[in-house]
Amino acid sequence: MASFRKRGDKWEYRIKYTDPSNGKRREKTRSGFRTKKEAQIEAAEIEKKLYLRQHSILQNEAMLIKDWFEEWLHTYGSQGSQSTLENRKNYIKNHIIPKLGHYHLSSLPRSEYQKFINNLTNKYAITTVRTIHSIFCSAINKAVNEEKLTFNKYQGISIKKENDIAEEKKNYLTKEEVQVFMTAAKLCAFHHYIIASMLLRTGMRKGELIALEWSDIDFKKKTISITKSRNENRTKAPKTKSSIRTIKIGDVLIEELEKYRLWQKKNKMKFGADYHTSEYVITTPRGKEIGPFGINKVIDTILAKTNLHHITPHGLRHTHAIMVLESGADIKYVSTRLGHATVNMTADVYIHITEKYDDRNVDKLDSYLN
């Protein structure tokens, strides 16, 4: 039964009903009616729908998370930028739907969602986990607004991890660990090894790596020109001007790339019409270009052959920067090589390394003066 009351000069109704998602009693309230009669008319209609199970909350009991997220993307996804839409699609397609898509929208337990978040924190950077959680909650909140759900029970989920600085320190390999990692990479497919080697020896972002074309590599001058980035859907300009850069590479990588280019040519002959012709450097054996999540899988595949802690492709960028700093390069050179907007950005990220070299430089000064 609905109840009614007057608040100020307006009327409101309250209807109590059973939430189909958990069997608990809920209350639907709406105010702003000019007369009690108006409130009674709408309340009677709502009660009728609830009784006949025609209300949207009840009608959507059978809707799967997969179906709602696809509908949400189609309806509301274009309200942000193109890059935001593409990121949402990627996270939903590669993380949310594979793990949670089979649940009914109204019946995913909070505890199961917490387990999903916990598993993500064991594999990905804290910022990635927070982004996925934010996307999930945005879609759930919209489902609440459209009365497909009564409330968002996933708010306040715990995302426990060490602070960002500590995480950045962990997301890299030591010199000894690099040897273990690259030994394991040699046991994998050749293009997997090349991906690992290029990330470690260039410090490129994974988006920059998968956008790289053979014309960007100058084998005579031993340079790589980084002028673009790519995601699952398109190639785009880098976010900042400083990301556009040309870096030097060593003889080892030059030799590996020459072997890899020959490997691609042999595959083209081997697979014939089934080979996907592309100018991209990073491809599958059949010539198909690889996306950012494909790069993640490659690194995970290599790590699975070791006892090393988990790192991301970006962790290999950190590893490269640390190795360059430890080899004696100054922070300005590293900043330019990584494509950072400012030297301060580089110093902030690698402060644990620069502080160590501050101590060494002071010792050198003392030794010189004495």
mmCIF file with all atom_site columns, C-alpha atoms in Angstrom, residues 83-245:
data_model
loop_
_atom_site.group_PDB
_atom_site.id
_atom_site.type_symbol
_atom_site.label_atom_id
_atom_site.label_alt_id
_atom_site.label_comp_id
_atom_site.label_asym_id
_atom_site.label_entity_id
_atom_site.label_seq_id
_atom_site.pdbx_PDB_ins_code
_atom_site.Cartn_x
_atom_site.Cartn_y
_atom_site.Cartn_z
_atom_site.occupancy
_atom_site.B_iso_or_equiv
_atom_site.pdbx_formal_charge
_atom_site.auth_seq_id
_atom_site.auth_comp_id
_atom_site.auth_asym_id
_atom_site.auth_atom_id
_atom_site.pdbx_PDB_model_num
ATOM 1   C CA . SER A 1 83  ? 39.489 7.984   -26.762 1.00 0.00 ? 83  SER A CA 1
ATOM 2   C CA . THR A 1 84  ? 37.335 7.672   -23.609 1.00 0.00 ? 84  THR A CA 1
ATOM 3   C CA . LEU A 1 85  ? 34.806 5.563   -25.500 1.00 0.00 ? 85  LEU A CA 1
ATOM 4   C CA . GLU A 1 86  ? 37.541 3.316   -26.872 1.00 0.00 ? 86  GLU A CA 1
ATOM 5   C CA . ASN A 1 87  ? 39.068 2.841   -23.430 1.00 0.00 ? 87  ASN A CA 1
ATOM 6   C CA . ARG A 1 88  ? 35.675 1.951   -21.982 1.00 0.00 ? 88  ARG A CA 1
ATOM 7   C CA . LYS A 1 89  ? 35.070 -0.560  -24.766 1.00 0.00 ? 89  LYS A CA 1
ATOM 8   C CA . ASN A 1 90  ? 38.467 -2.161  -24.194 1.00 0.00 ? 90  ASN A CA 1
ATOM 9   C CA . TYR A 1 91  ? 38.071 -2.501  -20.432 1.00 0.00 ? 91  TYR A CA 1
ATOM 10  C CA . ILE A 1 92  ? 34.517 -3.821  -20.747 1.00 0.00 ? 92  ILE A CA 1
ATOM 11  C CA . LYS A 1 93  ? 35.400 -6.265  -23.527 1.00 0.00 ? 93  LYS A CA 1
ATOM 12  C CA . ASN A 1 94  ? 38.631 -7.547  -21.996 1.00 0.00 ? 94  ASN A CA 1
ATOM 13  C CA . HIS A 1 95  ? 37.901 -7.478  -18.267 1.00 0.00 ? 95  HIS A CA 1
ATOM 14  C CA . ILE A 1 96  ? 34.304 -6.914  -17.178 1.00 0.00 ? 96  ILE A CA 1
ATOM 15  C CA . ILE A 1 97  ? 32.362 -9.078  -19.641 1.00 0.00 ? 97  ILE A CA 1
ATOM 16  C CA . PRO A 1 98  ? 34.723 -12.117 -19.598 1.00 0.00 ? 98  PRO A CA 1
ATOM 17  C CA . LYS A 1 99  ? 34.561 -12.347 -15.782 1.00 0.00 ? 99  LYS A CA 1
ATOM 18  C CA . LEU A 1 100 ? 31.158 -10.911 -14.879 1.00 0.00 ? 100 LEU A CA 1
ATOM 19  C CA . GLY A 1 101 ? 29.109 -10.841 -18.090 1.00 0.00 ? 101 GLY A CA 1
ATOM 20  C CA . HIS A 1 102 ? 27.253 -14.095 -17.368 1.00 0.00 ? 102 HIS A CA 1
ATOM 21  C CA . TYR A 1 103 ? 25.722 -12.783 -14.118 1.00 0.00 ? 103 TYR A CA 1
ATOM 22  C CA . HIS A 1 104 ? 22.228 -11.317 -14.140 1.00 0.00 ? 104 HIS A CA 1
ATOM 23  C CA . LEU A 1 105 ? 22.361 -7.553  -13.674 1.00 0.00 ? 105 LEU A CA 1
ATOM 24  C CA . SER A 1 106 ? 20.350 -7.786  -10.460 1.00 0.00 ? 106 SER A CA 1
ATOM 25  C CA . SER A 1 107 ? 22.090 -10.801 -8.944  1.00 0.00 ? 107 SER A CA 1
ATOM 26  C CA . LEU A 1 108 ? 25.869 -10.245 -8.967  1.00 0.00 ? 108 LEU A CA 1
ATOM 27  C CA . PRO A 1 109 ? 26.853 -10.579 -5.285  1.00 0.00 ? 109 PRO A CA 1
ATOM 28  C CA . ARG A 1 110 ? 28.947 -7.796  -3.819  1.00 0.00 ? 110 ARG A CA 1
ATOM 29  C CA . SER A 1 111 ? 31.396 -10.427 -2.550  1.00 0.00 ? 111 SER A CA 1
ATOM 30  C CA . GLU A 1 112 ? 31.944 -11.784 -6.080  1.00 0.00 ? 112 GLU A CA 1
ATOM 31  C CA . TYR A 1 113 ? 32.585 -8.294  -7.384  1.00 0.00 ? 113 TYR A CA 1
ATOM 32  C CA . GLN A 1 114 ? 35.084 -7.752  -4.550  1.00 0.00 ? 114 GLN A CA 1
ATOM 33  C CA . LYS A 1 115 ? 36.904 -10.949 -5.621  1.00 0.00 ? 115 LYS A CA 1
ATOM 34  C CA . PHE A 1 116 ? 36.977 -9.623  -9.195  1.00 0.00 ? 116 PHE A CA 1
ATOM 35  C CA . ILE A 1 117 ? 38.580 -6.369  -8.005  1.00 0.00 ? 117 ILE A CA 1
ATOM 36  C CA . ASN A 1 118 ? 41.055 -8.277  -5.795  1.00 0.00 ? 118 ASN A CA 1
ATOM 37  C CA . ASN A 1 119 ? 42.201 -10.362 -8.771  1.00 0.00 ? 119 ASN A CA 1
ATOM 38  C CA . LEU A 1 120 ? 42.712 -7.227  -10.841 1.00 0.00 ? 120 LEU A CA 1
ATOM 39  C CA . THR A 1 121 ? 44.887 -5.621  -8.147  1.00 0.00 ? 121 THR A CA 1
ATOM 40  C CA . ASN A 1 122 ? 47.182 -8.664  -8.286  1.00 0.00 ? 122 ASN A CA 1
ATOM 41  C CA . LYS A 1 123 ? 47.759 -8.173  -12.004 1.00 0.00 ? 123 LYS A CA 1
ATOM 42  C CA . TYR A 1 124 ? 47.430 -4.498  -12.870 1.00 0.00 ? 124 TYR A CA 1
ATOM 43  C CA . ALA A 1 125 ? 48.437 -1.046  -11.702 1.00 0.00 ? 125 ALA A CA 1
ATOM 44  C CA . ILE A 1 126 ? 46.186 0.562   -9.116  1.00 0.00 ? 126 ILE A CA 1
ATOM 45  C CA . THR A 1 127 ? 45.161 3.278   -11.589 1.00 0.00 ? 127 THR A CA 1
ATOM 46  C CA . THR A 1 128 ? 43.973 0.612   -14.044 1.00 0.00 ? 128 THR A CA 1
ATOM 47  C CA . VAL A 1 129 ? 41.899 -1.123  -11.365 1.00 0.00 ? 129 VAL A CA 1
ATOM 48  C CA . ARG A 1 130 ? 40.327 2.171   -10.303 1.00 0.00 ? 130 ARG A CA 1
ATOM 49  C CA . THR A 1 131 ? 39.483 2.967   -13.923 1.00 0.00 ? 131 THR A CA 1
ATOM 50  C CA . ILE A 1 132 ? 37.747 -0.391  -14.407 1.00 0.00 ? 132 ILE A CA 1
ATOM 51  C CA . HIS A 1 133 ? 35.833 0.054   -11.143 1.00 0.00 ? 133 HIS A CA 1
ATOM 52  C CA . SER A 1 134 ? 34.813 3.569   -12.166 1.00 0.00 ? 134 SER A CA 1
ATOM 53  C CA . ILE A 1 135 ? 33.495 2.338   -15.530 1.00 0.00 ? 135 ILE A CA 1
ATOM 54  C CA . PHE A 1 136 ? 31.589 -0.475  -13.827 1.00 0.00 ? 136 PHE A CA 1
ATOM 55  C CA . CYS A 1 137 ? 29.977 1.859   -11.292 1.00 0.00 ? 137 CYS A CA 1
ATOM 56  C CA . SER A 1 138 ? 29.075 4.408   -13.987 1.00 0.00 ? 138 SER A CA 1
ATOM 57  C CA . ALA A 1 139 ? 27.102 1.752   -15.861 1.00 0.00 ? 139 ALA A CA 1
ATOM 58  C CA . ILE A 1 140 ? 25.478 0.477   -12.662 1.00 0.00 ? 140 ILE A CA 1
ATOM 59  C CA . ASN A 1 141 ? 24.506 4.017   -11.595 1.00 0.00 ? 141 ASN A CA 1
ATOM 60  C CA . LYS A 1 142 ? 22.845 4.550   -14.962 1.00 0.00 ? 142 LYS A CA 1
ATOM 61  C CA . ALA A 1 143 ? 20.954 1.271   -14.484 1.00 0.00 ? 143 ALA A CA 1
ATOM 62  C CA . VAL A 1 144 ? 19.704 2.653   -11.163 1.00 0.00 ? 144 VAL A CA 1
ATOM 63  C CA . ASN A 1 145 ? 18.644 5.904   -12.857 1.00 0.00 ? 145 ASN A CA 1
ATOM 64  C CA . GLU A 1 146 ? 16.678 3.898   -15.421 1.00 0.00 ? 146 GLU A CA 1
ATOM 65  C CA . GLU A 1 147 ? 15.113 1.803   -12.629 1.00 0.00 ? 147 GLU A CA 1
ATOM 66  C CA . LYS A 1 148 ? 16.676 -1.429  -13.832 1.00 0.00 ? 148 LYS A CA 1
ATOM 67  C CA . LEU A 1 149 ? 18.216 -1.681  -10.358 1.00 0.00 ? 149 LEU A CA 1
ATOM 68  C CA . THR A 1 150 ? 17.155 -0.248  -7.029  1.00 0.00 ? 150 THR A CA 1
ATOM 69  C CA . PHE A 1 151 ? 20.602 0.899   -5.884  1.00 0.00 ? 151 PHE A CA 1
ATOM 70  C CA . ASN A 1 152 ? 24.329 0.488   -6.530  1.00 0.00 ? 152 ASN A CA 1
ATOM 71  C CA . LYS A 1 153 ? 25.570 -2.072  -4.019  1.00 0.00 ? 153 LYS A CA 1
ATOM 72  C CA . TYR A 1 154 ? 29.143 -1.955  -5.387  1.00 0.00 ? 154 TYR A CA 1
ATOM 73  C CA . GLN A 1 155 ? 30.005 1.498   -4.058  1.00 0.00 ? 155 GLN A CA 1
ATOM 74  C CA . GLY A 1 156 ? 32.617 1.530   -1.316  1.00 0.00 ? 156 GLY A CA 1
ATOM 75  C CA . ILE A 1 157 ? 34.344 -1.606  -2.620  1.00 0.00 ? 157 ILE A CA 1
ATOM 76  C CA . SER A 1 158 ? 37.832 -1.957  -1.150  1.00 0.00 ? 158 SER A CA 1
ATOM 77  C CA . ILE A 1 159 ? 40.723 -1.473  -3.560  1.00 0.00 ? 159 ILE A CA 1
ATOM 78  C CA . LYS A 1 160 ? 43.665 -2.215  -1.324  1.00 0.00 ? 160 LYS A CA 1
ATOM 79  C CA . LYS A 1 161 ? 47.177 -1.762  -2.561  1.00 0.00 ? 161 LYS A CA 1
ATOM 80  C CA . GLU A 1 162 ? 50.317 0.003   -1.489  1.00 0.00 ? 162 GLU A CA 1
ATOM 81  C CA . ASN A 1 163 ? 50.614 3.682   -2.303  1.00 0.00 ? 163 ASN A CA 1
ATOM 82  C CA . ASP A 1 164 ? 51.402 4.730   -5.837  1.00 0.00 ? 164 ASP A CA 1
ATOM 83  C CA . ILE A 1 165 ? 55.088 5.441   -5.189  1.00 0.00 ? 165 ILE A CA 1
ATOM 84  C CA . ALA A 1 166 ? 55.653 2.030   -3.648  1.00 0.00 ? 166 ALA A CA 1
ATOM 85  C CA . GLU A 1 167 ? 53.855 0.441   -6.568  1.00 0.00 ? 167 GLU A CA 1
ATOM 86  C CA . GLU A 1 168 ? 56.005 2.271   -9.099  1.00 0.00 ? 168 GLU A CA 1
ATOM 87  C CA . LYS A 1 169 ? 59.092 1.004   -7.274  1.00 0.00 ? 169 LYS A CA 1
ATOM 88  C CA . LYS A 1 170 ? 57.864 -2.579  -7.541  1.00 0.00 ? 170 LYS A CA 1
ATOM 89  C CA . ASN A 1 171 ? 56.877 -2.343  -11.193 1.00 0.00 ? 171 ASN A CA 1
ATOM 90  C CA . TYR A 1 172 ? 60.364 -2.865  -12.593 1.00 0.00 ? 172 TYR A CA 1
ATOM 91  C CA . LEU A 1 173 ? 63.077 -5.525  -12.812 1.00 0.00 ? 173 LEU A CA 1
ATOM 92  C CA . THR A 1 174 ? 66.601 -5.496  -11.426 1.00 0.00 ? 174 THR A CA 1
ATOM 93  C CA . LYS A 1 175 ? 69.560 -6.247  -13.672 1.00 0.00 ? 175 LYS A CA 1
ATOM 94  C CA . GLU A 1 176 ? 69.577 -9.880  -12.516 1.00 0.00 ? 176 GLU A CA 1
ATOM 95  C CA . GLU A 1 177 ? 65.804 -10.188 -13.003 1.00 0.00 ? 177 GLU A CA 1
ATOM 96  C CA . VAL A 1 178 ? 66.115 -8.787  -16.534 1.00 0.00 ? 178 VAL A CA 1
ATOM 97  C CA . GLN A 1 179 ? 68.429 -11.676 -17.380 1.00 0.00 ? 179 GLN A CA 1
ATOM 98  C CA . VAL A 1 180 ? 65.893 -14.187 -16.060 1.00 0.00 ? 180 VAL A CA 1
ATOM 99  C CA . PHE A 1 181 ? 63.067 -12.437 -17.935 1.00 0.00 ? 181 PHE A CA 1
ATOM 100 C CA . MET A 1 182 ? 64.881 -12.311 -21.274 1.00 0.00 ? 182 MET A CA 1
ATOM 101 C CA . THR A 1 183 ? 66.015 -15.944 -20.961 1.00 0.00 ? 183 THR A CA 1
ATOM 102 C CA . ALA A 1 184 ? 62.351 -16.873 -20.579 1.00 0.00 ? 184 ALA A CA 1
ATOM 103 C CA . ALA A 1 185 ? 61.434 -14.621 -23.523 1.00 0.00 ? 185 ALA A CA 1
ATOM 104 C CA . LYS A 1 186 ? 63.796 -16.593 -25.768 1.00 0.00 ? 186 LYS A CA 1
ATOM 105 C CA . LEU A 1 187 ? 61.751 -19.718 -25.000 1.00 0.00 ? 187 LEU A CA 1
ATOM 106 C CA . CYS A 1 188 ? 58.594 -18.045 -26.343 1.00 0.00 ? 188 CYS A CA 1
ATOM 107 C CA . ALA A 1 189 ? 57.499 -17.207 -29.883 1.00 0.00 ? 189 ALA A CA 1
ATOM 108 C CA . PHE A 1 190 ? 60.005 -15.006 -31.699 1.00 0.00 ? 190 PHE A CA 1
ATOM 109 C CA . HIS A 1 191 ? 57.654 -12.013 -31.921 1.00 0.00 ? 191 HIS A CA 1
ATOM 110 C CA . HIS A 1 192 ? 57.137 -12.293 -28.140 1.00 0.00 ? 192 HIS A CA 1
ATOM 111 C CA . TYR A 1 193 ? 60.875 -12.029 -27.622 1.00 0.00 ? 193 TYR A CA 1
ATOM 112 C CA . ILE A 1 194 ? 61.086 -9.011  -29.930 1.00 0.00 ? 194 ILE A CA 1
ATOM 113 C CA . ILE A 1 195 ? 58.283 -7.240  -28.047 1.00 0.00 ? 195 ILE A CA 1
ATOM 114 C CA . ALA A 1 196 ? 60.092 -7.778  -24.733 1.00 0.00 ? 196 ALA A CA 1
ATOM 115 C CA . SER A 1 197 ? 63.453 -6.735  -26.139 1.00 0.00 ? 197 SER A CA 1
ATOM 116 C CA . MET A 1 198 ? 62.114 -3.562  -27.749 1.00 0.00 ? 198 MET A CA 1
ATOM 117 C CA . LEU A 1 199 ? 60.289 -2.449  -24.611 1.00 0.00 ? 199 LEU A CA 1
ATOM 118 C CA . LEU A 1 200 ? 63.388 -3.022  -22.506 1.00 0.00 ? 200 LEU A CA 1
ATOM 119 C CA . ARG A 1 201 ? 65.868 -1.488  -24.937 1.00 0.00 ? 201 ARG A CA 1
ATOM 120 C CA . THR A 1 202 ? 63.857 1.561   -26.028 1.00 0.00 ? 202 THR A CA 1
ATOM 121 C CA . GLY A 1 203 ? 61.606 2.516   -23.095 1.00 0.00 ? 203 GLY A CA 1
ATOM 122 C CA . MET A 1 204 ? 58.702 3.056   -25.476 1.00 0.00 ? 204 MET A CA 1
ATOM 123 C CA . ARG A 1 205 ? 55.124 3.054   -24.241 1.00 0.00 ? 205 ARG A CA 1
ATOM 124 C CA . LYS A 1 206 ? 53.187 0.036   -25.490 1.00 0.00 ? 206 LYS A CA 1
ATOM 125 C CA . GLY A 1 207 ? 50.918 2.279   -27.583 1.00 0.00 ? 207 GLY A CA 1
ATOM 126 C CA . GLU A 1 208 ? 54.006 3.725   -29.269 1.00 0.00 ? 208 GLU A CA 1
ATOM 127 C CA . LEU A 1 209 ? 55.431 0.255   -29.853 1.00 0.00 ? 209 LEU A CA 1
ATOM 128 C CA . ILE A 1 210 ? 52.352 -1.146  -31.594 1.00 0.00 ? 210 ILE A CA 1
ATOM 129 C CA . ALA A 1 211 ? 52.083 2.003   -33.747 1.00 0.00 ? 211 ALA A CA 1
ATOM 130 C CA . LEU A 1 212 ? 55.673 1.630   -34.958 1.00 0.00 ? 212 LEU A CA 1
ATOM 131 C CA . GLU A 1 213 ? 56.125 1.045   -38.706 1.00 0.00 ? 213 GLU A CA 1
ATOM 132 C CA . TRP A 1 214 ? 59.205 -0.240  -40.484 1.00 0.00 ? 214 TRP A CA 1
ATOM 133 C CA . SER A 1 215 ? 59.695 3.188   -42.083 1.00 0.00 ? 215 SER A CA 1
ATOM 134 C CA . ASP A 1 216 ? 60.194 4.603   -38.563 1.00 0.00 ? 216 ASP A CA 1
ATOM 135 C CA . ILE A 1 217 ? 63.396 2.582   -38.126 1.00 0.00 ? 217 ILE A CA 1
ATOM 136 C CA . ASP A 1 218 ? 66.615 3.852   -39.714 1.00 0.00 ? 218 ASP A CA 1
ATOM 137 C CA . PHE A 1 219 ? 68.975 0.877   -39.748 1.00 0.00 ? 219 PHE A CA 1
ATOM 138 C CA . LYS A 1 220 ? 71.939 2.945   -40.984 1.00 0.00 ? 220 LYS A CA 1
ATOM 139 C CA . LYS A 1 221 ? 71.634 5.726   -38.420 1.00 0.00 ? 221 LYS A CA 1
ATOM 140 C CA . LYS A 1 222 ? 70.444 3.237   -35.773 1.00 0.00 ? 222 LYS A CA 1
ATOM 141 C CA . THR A 1 223 ? 67.456 5.343   -34.756 1.00 0.00 ? 223 THR A CA 1
ATOM 142 C CA . ILE A 1 224 ? 63.749 4.899   -34.133 1.00 0.00 ? 224 ILE A CA 1
ATOM 143 C CA . SER A 1 225 ? 61.360 7.789   -34.802 1.00 0.00 ? 225 SER A CA 1
ATOM 144 C CA . ILE A 1 226 ? 58.397 7.790   -32.419 1.00 0.00 ? 226 ILE A CA 1
ATOM 145 C CA . THR A 1 227 ? 55.649 9.957   -33.915 1.00 0.00 ? 227 THR A CA 1
ATOM 146 C CA . LYS A 1 228 ? 52.362 8.261   -33.067 1.00 0.00 ? 228 LYS A CA 1
ATOM 147 C CA . SER A 1 229 ? 50.491 5.959   -30.718 1.00 0.00 ? 229 SER A CA 1
ATOM 148 C CA . ARG A 1 230 ? 47.844 3.304   -31.288 1.00 0.00 ? 230 ARG A CA 1
ATOM 149 C CA . ASN A 1 231 ? 45.102 1.586   -29.327 1.00 0.00 ? 231 ASN A CA 1
ATOM 150 C CA . GLU A 1 232 ? 42.703 -1.235  -30.232 1.00 0.00 ? 232 GLU A CA 1
ATOM 151 C CA . ASN A 1 233 ? 40.875 0.917   -32.754 1.00 0.00 ? 233 ASN A CA 1
ATOM 152 C CA . ARG A 1 234 ? 43.059 3.546   -34.326 1.00 0.00 ? 234 ARG A CA 1
ATOM 153 C CA . THR A 1 235 ? 46.408 5.268   -34.689 1.00 0.00 ? 235 THR A CA 1
ATOM 154 C CA . LYS A 1 236 ? 46.610 8.735   -33.213 1.00 0.00 ? 236 LYS A CA 1
ATOM 155 C CA . ALA A 1 237 ? 49.050 11.534  -32.449 1.00 0.00 ? 237 ALA A CA 1
ATOM 156 C CA . PRO A 1 238 ? 50.837 11.407  -29.074 1.00 0.00 ? 238 PRO A CA 1
ATOM 157 C CA . LYS A 1 239 ? 49.301 13.350  -26.195 1.00 0.00 ? 239 LYS A CA 1
ATOM 158 C CA . THR A 1 240 ? 52.207 15.834  -25.959 1.00 0.00 ? 240 THR A CA 1
ATOM 159 C CA . LYS A 1 241 ? 54.777 17.292  -28.329 1.00 0.00 ? 241 LYS A CA 1
ATOM 160 C CA . SER A 1 242 ? 57.577 15.884  -26.198 1.00 0.00 ? 242 SER A CA 1
ATOM 161 C CA . SER A 1 243 ? 56.333 12.367  -26.953 1.00 0.00 ? 243 SER A CA 1
ATOM 162 C CA . ILE A 1 244 ? 57.386 12.911  -30.576 1.00 0.00 ? 244 ILE A CA 1
ATOM 163 C CA . ARG A 1 245 ? 61.066 12.024  -30.561 1.00 0.00 ? 245 ARG A CA 1
#
